[in-house]
């Protein structure tokens, strides 16, 4: 590709022309909080599997009611990192994290902070759909119930399924097993069950990577809706997807094999895709490696 | 030896597969394998055929309706109602399952979800070894330890042969089966399902009991049915500890006779071959066979119907 071809390609992907670009920012620094409040603040986060350090020194400000995308080559610690944000990382035997992750005014890694409570406030959707072996209705209602929801469960189930753009497809078969749904529907069911516990932040680890394009489209539509009321962090290997749906983008990178992954650059999505500060980011988003 | 530079292939003569008699060897091995497979199938079929043949002969003398509906079993006076024996078998089985299901399931949940990896590595095989204790030992234990213990501490009017000690010990006998097979099913539930529950703010207990166990349900049911099958077919414990008195409607503290125990009694006694009493053991054997067959079919159906595709 020539330079101008690449520019046009970027513009097509991101819908942002080079003319509209803002002034330069300091490389790797989180964007200033001029638009929106802070959702989560991550400071010097490192994650380990036993003796192996998989992610090192990540600091990131996650804006509330925005979509933050995490991109980067595979194996550079995106999944590990995102799992640290709701204390799911430590579920793996031998895994632990260091640093601080602030949600509201609480450090979720502080002594006495209860992961069970944190995980209700920071929900998670996984790469592979993992519905429970229960009915569609129960899949959605269960999480609310164990968290002591005292309101109208029927209404909550309907609202969550509507938000996940699944209601119309399942409203006549709520009593049937969740396993009977297609992969894309199962994933939207998992989104619905996450919404049903009304978290503040929703983490998604490549939620559409196992799905066909139509289901992917539906999930992207859902996400556009979600950010009206939720803060969303999404890992994706699909650059167009990151460009389409996110407001901020973090690029993870590993310099040498065996090193821990780092947050290489973090900025507004427009900027990451049109005029990144660092060469590796540019190479990655223009598809030159990865 | 140094690798010859530039060589990409071996020499022409390096490949010399011995194909002499290959066809013949293939045929022999196939024949042997087939023969072994059919041998076991035909042996089983042969046994069942003999069993049914003798059963049919018995029913030429004795009404099958009486056999299936009468509640009086007294072969020496010609009363062949099998229900008292079925009652004895089911009573012992029921007590056994009442013991083995909760303990076995809780053991399985502990081993799979709570026990440290290392401990599980040792406990699982230990459990399977426990399943190998000879049942005659369990039988003695019930008779000489459990019954006196119950009589001295709980029920002073207990018979010296009784259903409850036989059932309790039979429960202990099948705990390893129930625990080990359901542990396999529970352990096989993928980690992703557990993580899905944790991510909603579920505790470990909620995840184990409300997500993991239901997901393993078909395997757990199979484990319990396997346990029931073993209890129904179990012979030594009921023969030694439950008694030889057909007893329809008795309490667990009373002596009663199980189907298997009756067969042992007749075979070990002086009953002449060809008599109706001798023929009755085949009828009872057939009934026993049909009961376990039905259970195995139910298990097979259930596992296929409810097997989870994670
Ligand atoms: N359960 C685990 N145990 C040990 N190492 C792991 C585990 N999961 C991931 N890793 C390692 O951590 C690093 C980061 O992995 P991951 O977070 O999955 O990367 P990404 O999601 O960006 O592809 C990799 O080197 C990977 O091999
Ligand atoms: Mg990943």
XYZ file of C-alpha atoms and ligand atoms in Angstrom:
628
model
C 0.000 0.000 0.000
C 1.177 3.490 -0.679
C 0.891 6.135 1.985
C -2.209 7.750 0.469
C -3.935 4.427 -0.061
C -3.348 3.613 3.547
C -4.739 6.945 4.654
C -7.869 6.375 2.641
C -8.172 2.889 4.096
C -7.901 4.295 7.597
C -10.506 6.887 6.869
C -12.828 4.217 5.580
C -12.299 2.112 8.681
C -12.518 4.829 11.229
C -14.694 7.379 9.540
C -12.221 9.993 10.676
C -10.349 12.191 8.244
C -6.861 13.340 9.009
C -8.048 16.964 8.930
C -10.306 16.439 11.888
C -7.503 15.192 14.017
C -6.945 16.862 17.338
C -3.717 18.158 18.690
C -1.040 15.748 19.793
C -1.140 14.080 23.140
C 1.653 12.646 25.213
C 2.304 9.106 24.120
C 0.758 6.417 26.311
C -0.890 8.899 28.652
C -4.545 8.345 29.346
C -6.706 10.970 27.683
C -7.705 13.920 29.838
C -11.119 13.790 31.428
C -12.824 16.499 29.443
C -15.677 14.320 28.305
C -17.351 12.179 30.909
C -16.633 10.999 34.396
C -14.182 8.382 35.491
C -15.468 4.800 35.474
C -12.399 2.937 36.682
C -8.879 4.012 37.422
C -6.123 1.445 37.018
C -2.713 2.183 38.494
C 0.479 0.163 38.044
C -1.347 -3.104 37.574
C 0.746 -6.240 37.109
C -0.603 -9.776 36.773
C 1.099 -13.093 37.424
C 0.522 -16.781 36.764
C 2.599 -18.337 39.508
C 6.093 -17.024 38.859
C 5.317 -15.816 35.347
C 4.526 -12.159 34.941
C 2.011 -11.843 32.126
C 1.156 -8.136 32.339
C 3.200 -5.317 33.822
C 2.575 -1.795 35.052
C -0.635 -0.908 33.315
C -2.181 2.447 34.187
C -5.389 3.430 32.505
C -8.345 5.719 33.117
C -11.584 4.175 31.932
C -14.327 6.711 31.216
C -17.829 6.045 32.412
C -20.494 5.497 29.743
C -17.912 5.038 27.041
C -16.631 1.999 25.209
C -12.962 1.296 25.750
C -11.428 -1.217 23.326
C -8.286 -3.224 24.034
C -6.362 -4.434 21.015
C -2.999 -6.060 20.405
C -1.316 -9.214 19.160
C -2.413 -12.450 20.820
C -0.563 -13.467 23.946
C 0.173 -9.909 24.997
C -2.017 -10.082 28.096
C -5.336 -8.499 27.090
C -7.404 -11.298 28.578
C -5.253 -11.440 31.670
C -5.567 -7.695 32.122
C -9.321 -7.488 31.642
C -9.818 -10.335 34.104
C -7.964 -8.308 36.709
C -10.626 -5.619 36.489
C -13.249 -7.722 38.257
C -10.921 -9.978 40.221
C -11.593 -12.959 37.972
C -7.880 -13.408 37.399
C -7.335 -14.830 40.874
C -9.866 -17.616 40.231
C -7.090 -19.450 38.384
C -4.927 -21.392 40.859
C -1.635 -19.590 41.462
C -2.715 -16.408 39.686
C -2.493 -13.031 41.407
C -2.402 -9.333 40.636
C -0.586 -6.297 42.057
C -1.430 -2.638 41.798
C -4.669 -0.796 42.294
C -7.956 -0.719 40.449
C -10.359 1.941 41.668
C -14.073 1.623 41.069
C -15.992 4.645 42.270
C -14.013 5.515 45.368
C -13.061 1.980 46.271
C -9.860 0.083 45.476
C -11.119 -3.347 44.485
C -7.783 -4.871 45.523
C -7.785 -3.238 48.947
C -7.752 -5.490 52.001
C -11.282 -6.420 52.963
C -12.686 -5.806 49.517
C -14.955 -8.744 48.656
C -14.523 -10.175 45.140
C -18.094 -11.470 45.207
C -19.383 -7.918 45.603
C -16.927 -6.530 43.056
C -17.989 -9.035 40.425
C -21.601 -8.000 40.660
C -20.563 -4.392 40.083
C -18.173 -5.277 37.260
C -19.767 -7.890 35.024
C -18.021 -10.024 32.433
C -18.886 -11.614 29.105
C -16.506 -14.326 27.928
C -15.045 -15.278 24.595
C -16.983 -18.514 24.326
C -20.695 -18.348 25.168
C -21.144 -20.151 28.491
C -24.864 -20.294 29.324
C -25.871 -22.283 32.403
C -27.694 -25.593 32.061
C -30.935 -23.870 32.962
C -33.881 -22.417 31.099
C -33.435 -19.168 29.193
C -35.470 -17.399 31.876
C -33.429 -18.883 34.718
C -30.157 -18.065 32.989
C -31.079 -14.415 33.282
C -32.890 -14.502 36.613
C -30.366 -16.586 38.550
C -27.684 -13.965 38.999
C -30.209 -11.394 40.150
C -31.712 -13.835 42.593
C -28.463 -14.846 44.274
C -27.621 -11.180 44.616
C -30.788 -10.643 46.622
C -32.891 -8.893 43.975
C -36.286 -8.208 45.551
C -38.043 -6.507 42.635
C -40.139 -7.902 39.797
C -38.067 -10.725 38.302
C -40.271 -11.160 35.211
C -39.814 -7.517 34.375
C -36.065 -7.663 34.993
C -35.699 -10.692 32.712
C -37.655 -9.024 29.919
C -35.745 -5.764 30.250
C -32.362 -7.518 30.233
C -33.264 -9.656 27.230
C -34.512 -6.575 25.378
C -31.299 -4.698 26.133
C -29.344 -7.639 24.789
C -31.506 -7.619 21.617
C -32.649 -11.156 22.283
C -36.183 -10.724 23.600
C -38.047 -11.046 20.309
C -36.271 -14.265 19.449
C -36.870 -16.017 22.771
C -39.996 -14.522 24.302
C -42.083 -17.583 23.387
C -39.573 -20.119 24.656
C -38.330 -18.716 27.944
C -38.791 -22.082 29.665
C -36.592 -23.914 27.171
C -32.946 -24.713 27.813
C -30.341 -22.084 26.996
C -28.351 -24.767 25.175
C -30.954 -24.900 22.434
C -30.005 -21.431 21.205
C -27.533 -20.675 18.431
C -24.044 -19.492 19.338
C -24.881 -15.851 18.728
C -28.084 -16.106 20.729
C -26.231 -17.848 23.551
C -23.745 -15.000 23.649
C -26.544 -12.434 23.796
C -28.103 -14.534 26.560
C -24.821 -14.242 28.443
C -24.909 -10.492 27.908
C -28.499 -10.405 29.178
C -27.628 -12.330 32.316
C -24.744 -9.931 32.943
C -27.079 -6.948 32.524
C -29.604 -8.519 34.881
C -27.370 -7.945 37.904
C -27.109 -4.275 36.895
C -23.340 -3.851 36.998
C -21.651 -0.493 36.611
C -18.992 -1.771 34.232
C -19.223 -4.566 31.668
C -16.063 -6.355 30.572
C -16.112 -8.295 27.327
C -13.292 -10.539 26.184
C -13.584 -11.010 22.414
C -17.336 -11.560 22.756
C -17.898 -11.961 19.025
C -14.810 -13.897 18.028
C -16.638 -17.231 17.917
C -19.644 -15.848 16.058
C -20.786 -15.398 12.490
C -20.988 -11.892 10.957
C -24.738 -11.505 11.497
C -24.505 -12.347 15.190
C -21.466 -10.113 15.471
C -23.458 -7.258 14.003
C -26.236 -7.815 16.521
C -23.787 -7.778 19.387
C -22.209 -4.584 18.122
C -25.648 -2.978 17.905
C -26.250 -4.094 21.456
C -23.050 -2.458 22.576
C -23.991 0.863 21.059
C -27.132 0.716 23.210
C -25.277 -0.403 26.287
C -22.949 2.506 26.557
C -25.891 4.799 27.262
C -26.138 3.244 30.698
C -22.967 1.224 31.179
C -19.226 1.565 31.004
C -17.933 -1.027 28.569
C -14.427 -2.459 28.202
C -14.000 -4.821 25.281
C -11.088 -6.876 24.039
C -11.214 -7.443 20.328
C -8.877 -8.784 17.676
C -11.004 -7.156 15.027
C -9.619 -3.732 14.197
C -12.678 -2.551 12.296
C -14.802 -3.498 15.256
C -12.630 -1.517 17.641
C -12.761 1.466 15.301
C -16.519 1.238 14.844
C -17.708 0.793 18.379
C -15.168 2.264 20.773
C -14.460 5.741 22.071
C -11.063 4.921 23.525
C -8.565 2.320 22.467
C -5.677 0.747 24.348
C -2.971 -1.052 22.427
C -1.180 -3.877 24.246
C 2.192 -4.994 23.063
C 5.078 -7.280 23.947
C 8.563 -6.352 22.831
C 10.305 -9.713 23.228
C 8.841 -13.178 23.593
C 8.571 -14.069 27.277
C 8.368 -10.459 28.429
C 5.228 -9.333 30.195
C 2.635 -7.497 28.124
C 2.408 -3.700 28.420
C -0.119 -1.045 27.601
C 1.802 0.456 24.723
C -0.512 3.289 23.842
C -3.880 4.489 25.058
C -5.894 7.264 23.527
C -9.084 8.244 21.815
C -9.968 5.688 19.183
C -9.843 8.279 16.405
C -6.304 9.121 17.316
C -5.085 5.540 17.710
C -6.398 4.657 14.282
C -5.404 7.770 12.410
C -2.328 9.198 14.051
C -0.883 6.996 16.790
C 2.149 8.196 18.680
C 4.147 5.026 18.460
C 5.335 3.143 15.446
C 4.255 -0.315 16.764
C 0.709 0.936 17.225
C 0.619 2.249 13.712
C 2.021 -0.984 12.307
C -0.581 -2.931 14.192
C -3.643 -0.887 13.316
C -2.659 -0.730 9.676
C -2.352 -4.490 9.649
C 1.375 -4.684 9.044
C 1.686 -7.350 11.736
C -0.341 -9.135 14.322
C 27.571 -39.510 12.019
C 27.740 -36.285 10.146
C 24.793 -35.370 7.979
C 25.781 -35.364 4.371
C 25.450 -31.830 3.102
C 22.819 -31.204 0.459
C 21.036 -34.521 0.868
C 17.283 -34.117 0.970
C 16.276 -37.772 0.760
C 17.377 -41.155 2.111
C 19.077 -43.657 -0.124
C 16.950 -45.820 -2.371
C 17.589 -48.994 -0.363
C 16.759 -47.526 3.060
C 13.071 -48.313 2.872
C 12.415 -52.027 2.991
C 9.088 -52.834 4.570
C 8.622 -56.543 5.109
C 5.318 -57.267 3.436
C 5.607 -61.036 3.341
C 2.495 -62.636 4.854
C 1.018 -59.281 5.692
C -2.400 -60.126 4.375
C -2.437 -63.315 6.448
C -1.358 -61.578 9.675
C -4.012 -58.900 9.236
C -6.667 -61.556 8.828
C -5.581 -63.537 11.875
C -5.610 -60.514 14.142
C -8.991 -59.422 12.872
C -10.374 -62.910 13.427
C -9.034 -63.046 17.012
C -10.470 -59.680 17.918
C -13.856 -60.498 16.427
C -13.928 -63.864 18.177
C -13.261 -62.277 21.577
C -15.968 -59.680 21.075
C -18.568 -62.245 20.060
C -17.531 -64.692 22.780
C -18.574 -62.308 25.515
C -21.776 -61.359 23.740
C -22.804 -64.970 23.089
C -21.941 -66.056 26.633
C -24.238 -63.365 27.991
C -26.985 -64.262 25.568
C -26.560 -67.955 26.461
C -26.952 -67.241 30.164
C -30.051 -65.172 29.597
C -31.564 -67.844 27.345
C -31.017 -70.570 29.977
C -32.444 -68.285 32.642
C -35.595 -67.589 30.642
C -35.984 -71.215 29.555
C -36.012 -72.388 33.158
C -38.288 -69.524 34.081
C -40.817 -70.507 31.424
C -40.699 -74.091 32.687
C -41.431 -72.815 36.200
C -44.409 -70.855 34.997
C -45.912 -74.010 33.484
C -46.396 -75.165 37.080
C -47.050 -71.886 38.829
C -49.318 -69.060 37.725
C -47.375 -66.014 36.627
C -50.159 -63.765 37.903
C -49.862 -65.286 41.357
C -46.085 -64.905 41.180
C -46.349 -61.218 40.394
C -49.258 -60.226 42.624
C -49.451 -62.493 45.655
C -47.874 -61.196 48.809
C -47.238 -64.622 50.280
C -43.914 -66.350 49.703
C -43.720 -69.815 51.193
C -42.219 -72.143 48.584
C -42.534 -75.267 50.740
C -46.312 -74.899 50.893
C -46.521 -73.837 47.260
C -47.057 -70.120 47.780
C -45.010 -68.305 45.163
C -45.780 -64.588 45.464
C -42.529 -62.793 44.776
C -43.534 -59.446 46.272
C -42.173 -60.145 49.778
C -38.737 -60.837 48.278
C -38.961 -57.733 46.107
C -39.989 -55.828 49.216
C -36.884 -57.052 51.066
C -34.602 -56.134 48.178
C -36.139 -52.686 47.738
C -36.114 -51.964 51.479
C -32.377 -52.672 51.713
C -31.728 -50.761 48.490
C -33.741 -47.786 49.632
C -31.855 -47.561 52.931
C -28.574 -47.960 51.071
C -29.367 -45.117 48.661
C -30.594 -42.908 51.491
C -27.068 -43.253 52.903
C -25.022 -43.293 49.711
C -26.684 -40.511 47.737
C -26.102 -37.614 50.144
C -22.709 -38.778 51.390
C -21.522 -39.802 47.936
C -22.675 -36.571 46.313
C -21.211 -34.352 49.017
C -17.943 -36.281 48.804
C -17.917 -35.766 45.051
C -18.562 -32.033 45.399
C -15.835 -31.748 48.006
C -13.297 -33.648 45.922
C -14.026 -31.792 42.719
C -14.643 -28.250 43.963
C -12.991 -27.825 47.348
C -10.204 -30.360 47.873
C -6.703 -29.136 47.054
C -5.393 -30.618 43.790
C -2.876 -32.839 45.572
C -5.402 -34.221 48.024
C -7.784 -35.057 45.193
C -4.987 -36.946 43.468
C -4.688 -39.260 46.475
C -8.291 -39.427 47.616
C -9.775 -40.367 44.260
C -7.808 -43.626 43.853
C -8.235 -44.378 47.564
C -11.977 -44.157 47.088
C -11.832 -46.542 44.178
C -9.808 -49.037 46.233
C -12.468 -48.863 48.927
C -14.940 -50.116 46.339
C -12.905 -53.322 46.248
C -13.532 -54.436 49.849
C -15.061 -57.957 49.636
C -18.763 -57.714 50.357
C -18.634 -60.691 52.684
C -16.558 -58.543 55.021
C -19.240 -55.862 54.945
C -21.788 -58.556 55.717
C -19.984 -59.698 58.864
C -19.517 -56.118 59.881
C -23.245 -55.447 59.644
C -24.129 -58.565 61.595
C -21.510 -58.394 64.338
C -21.062 -54.669 64.745
C -23.881 -52.530 63.350
C -26.784 -54.618 64.569
C -25.513 -54.871 68.184
C -24.647 -51.190 68.086
C -28.145 -50.218 66.957
C -29.709 -52.642 69.425
C -27.755 -51.285 72.393
C -28.063 -47.616 71.558
C -31.174 -46.917 69.519
C -33.649 -49.704 68.938
C -33.834 -52.264 71.723
C -36.390 -54.361 69.802
C -34.250 -54.875 66.719
C -34.120 -58.399 65.220
C -30.696 -60.001 65.116
C -31.122 -60.161 61.348
C -32.646 -56.940 60.045
C -32.973 -54.709 57.021
C -31.531 -51.563 58.525
C -28.000 -52.748 59.278
C -27.815 -54.576 55.965
C -29.064 -51.443 54.177
C -26.754 -49.081 56.033
C -23.715 -51.181 55.290
C -24.776 -51.645 51.698
C -24.956 -47.852 51.534
C -21.386 -47.649 52.775
C -20.454 -50.208 50.168
C -21.827 -48.150 47.276
C -20.644 -44.720 48.482
C -17.364 -45.084 46.550
C -19.234 -45.907 43.346
C -21.648 -43.016 43.696
C -18.921 -40.595 44.777
C -16.378 -41.583 42.159
C -18.724 -41.634 39.176
C -20.450 -38.380 40.125
C -17.090 -36.769 40.826
C -16.062 -37.568 37.256
C -19.216 -35.867 35.998
C -18.808 -32.824 38.239
C -15.123 -32.455 37.464
C -15.897 -32.572 33.746
C -18.058 -29.443 33.952
C -15.956 -26.874 32.126
C -14.205 -24.107 34.028
C -15.934 -21.558 31.790
C -19.296 -22.378 33.370
C -17.917 -21.808 36.861
C -16.371 -18.539 35.737
C -19.691 -17.455 34.270
C -21.237 -17.886 37.703
C -18.395 -16.158 39.536
C -18.646 -13.238 37.141
C -22.221 -12.639 38.298
C -21.101 -12.371 41.893
C -21.844 -15.964 42.866
C -20.007 -17.454 45.825
C -18.165 -20.724 45.585
C -20.996 -22.547 47.324
C -23.644 -21.067 45.033
C -21.561 -21.921 42.008
C -20.951 -25.501 43.125
C -24.504 -26.323 44.173
C -26.600 -24.296 41.743
C -24.524 -24.273 38.565
C -21.973 -27.071 38.572
C -24.075 -29.852 40.090
C -27.105 -29.214 37.830
C -24.777 -29.160 34.844
C -23.469 -32.578 35.866
C -26.921 -33.939 36.598
C -27.004 -36.633 33.934
C -23.708 -38.058 35.182
C -24.855 -37.913 38.791
C -28.090 -39.719 37.967
C -26.078 -42.355 36.129
C -23.906 -42.743 39.228
C -26.920 -43.186 41.479
C -28.539 -45.700 39.138
C -25.289 -47.624 39.027
C -25.313 -47.626 42.825
C -28.926 -48.852 42.904
C -28.067 -51.620 40.450
C -25.235 -52.764 42.665
C -27.451 -52.675 45.735
C -30.213 -54.677 44.075
C -27.810 -57.323 42.847
C -25.780 -57.397 46.068
C -25.934 -60.827 47.660
C -23.517 -61.420 50.508
C -24.545 -58.576 52.792
C -28.259 -59.313 52.672
C -27.694 -63.054 52.976
C -25.538 -62.667 56.056
C -27.172 -59.736 57.810
C -30.803 -59.383 56.712
C -32.147 -62.881 57.251
C -34.023 -65.585 55.386
C -37.599 -64.818 56.351
C -39.753 -63.512 53.530
C -41.529 -60.562 55.088
C -43.914 -58.317 53.218
C -44.549 -54.934 54.818
C -42.081 -55.357 57.675
C -40.268 -52.448 59.323
C -36.552 -51.939 58.727
C -35.876 -53.345 62.175
C -37.316 -56.713 61.201
C -35.732 -59.654 59.496
C -36.604 -60.043 55.829
C -35.341 -61.855 52.790
C -33.960 -60.319 49.624
C -34.315 -61.917 46.199
C -30.626 -62.719 45.996
C -30.588 -64.167 49.489
C -33.433 -66.528 48.581
C -31.505 -67.826 45.586
C -28.458 -68.467 47.748
C -30.605 -70.261 50.292
C -32.099 -72.647 47.727
C -28.917 -73.314 45.827
C -27.021 -74.014 49.040
C -29.775 -76.259 50.443
C -31.018 -79.768 49.720
C -33.747 -78.813 47.278
C -34.019 -81.428 44.504
C -33.460 -80.190 40.994
C -36.541 -80.190 38.844
C -38.864 -79.360 41.727
C -41.020 -76.243 41.642
C -39.009 -74.759 44.489
C -35.794 -75.191 42.558
C -37.424 -73.739 39.468
C -38.481 -70.685 41.448
C -34.907 -69.457 41.713
C -34.861 -68.952 37.969
C -38.076 -66.974 38.106
C -36.686 -64.842 40.908
C -33.412 -64.523 38.973
C -35.305 -63.364 35.883
C -37.201 -60.797 37.912
C -33.908 -59.536 39.329
C -32.404 -59.414 35.873
C -35.337 -57.449 34.477
C -35.146 -54.975 37.357
C -31.471 -54.196 36.772
C -31.971 -54.173 33.021
C -34.755 -51.619 33.387
C -32.488 -49.493 35.567
C -29.630 -49.665 33.103
C -31.935 -48.705 30.272
C -33.304 -45.823 32.317
C -29.773 -44.676 33.017
C -28.821 -44.964 29.365
C -31.901 -43.036 28.278
C -31.410 -40.381 30.941
C -27.765 -39.797 30.140
C -28.525 -39.449 26.443
C -31.557 -37.273 27.018
C -29.944 -34.890 29.468
C -26.309 -35.017 28.526
C -24.998 -31.477 28.473
C -23.266 -30.181 25.402
C -21.158 -27.506 26.991
N -3.982 -19.912 32.840
C -2.756 -19.512 32.484
N -1.665 -20.029 33.080
C -0.426 -19.632 32.732
N -0.159 -18.715 31.782
C -1.196 -18.156 31.137
C -2.547 -18.531 31.446
N -3.376 -17.824 30.655
C -2.585 -17.055 29.881
N -1.275 -17.241 30.171
C -0.129 -16.569 29.557
O -0.235 -15.185 29.802
C 0.131 -14.452 28.653
C -0.975 -13.526 28.249
O -2.071 -14.295 27.820
P -3.486 -13.658 27.504
O -3.849 -12.718 28.581
O -4.435 -14.786 27.266
O -3.210 -12.874 26.152
P -4.231 -12.311 25.072
O -5.596 -12.355 25.641
O -3.761 -10.930 24.786
O -4.097 -13.177 23.865
C 0.501 -15.468 27.580
O 1.896 -15.610 27.574
C -0.160 -16.726 28.050
O 0.577 -17.845 27.642
Mg -7.333 -13.392 24.942
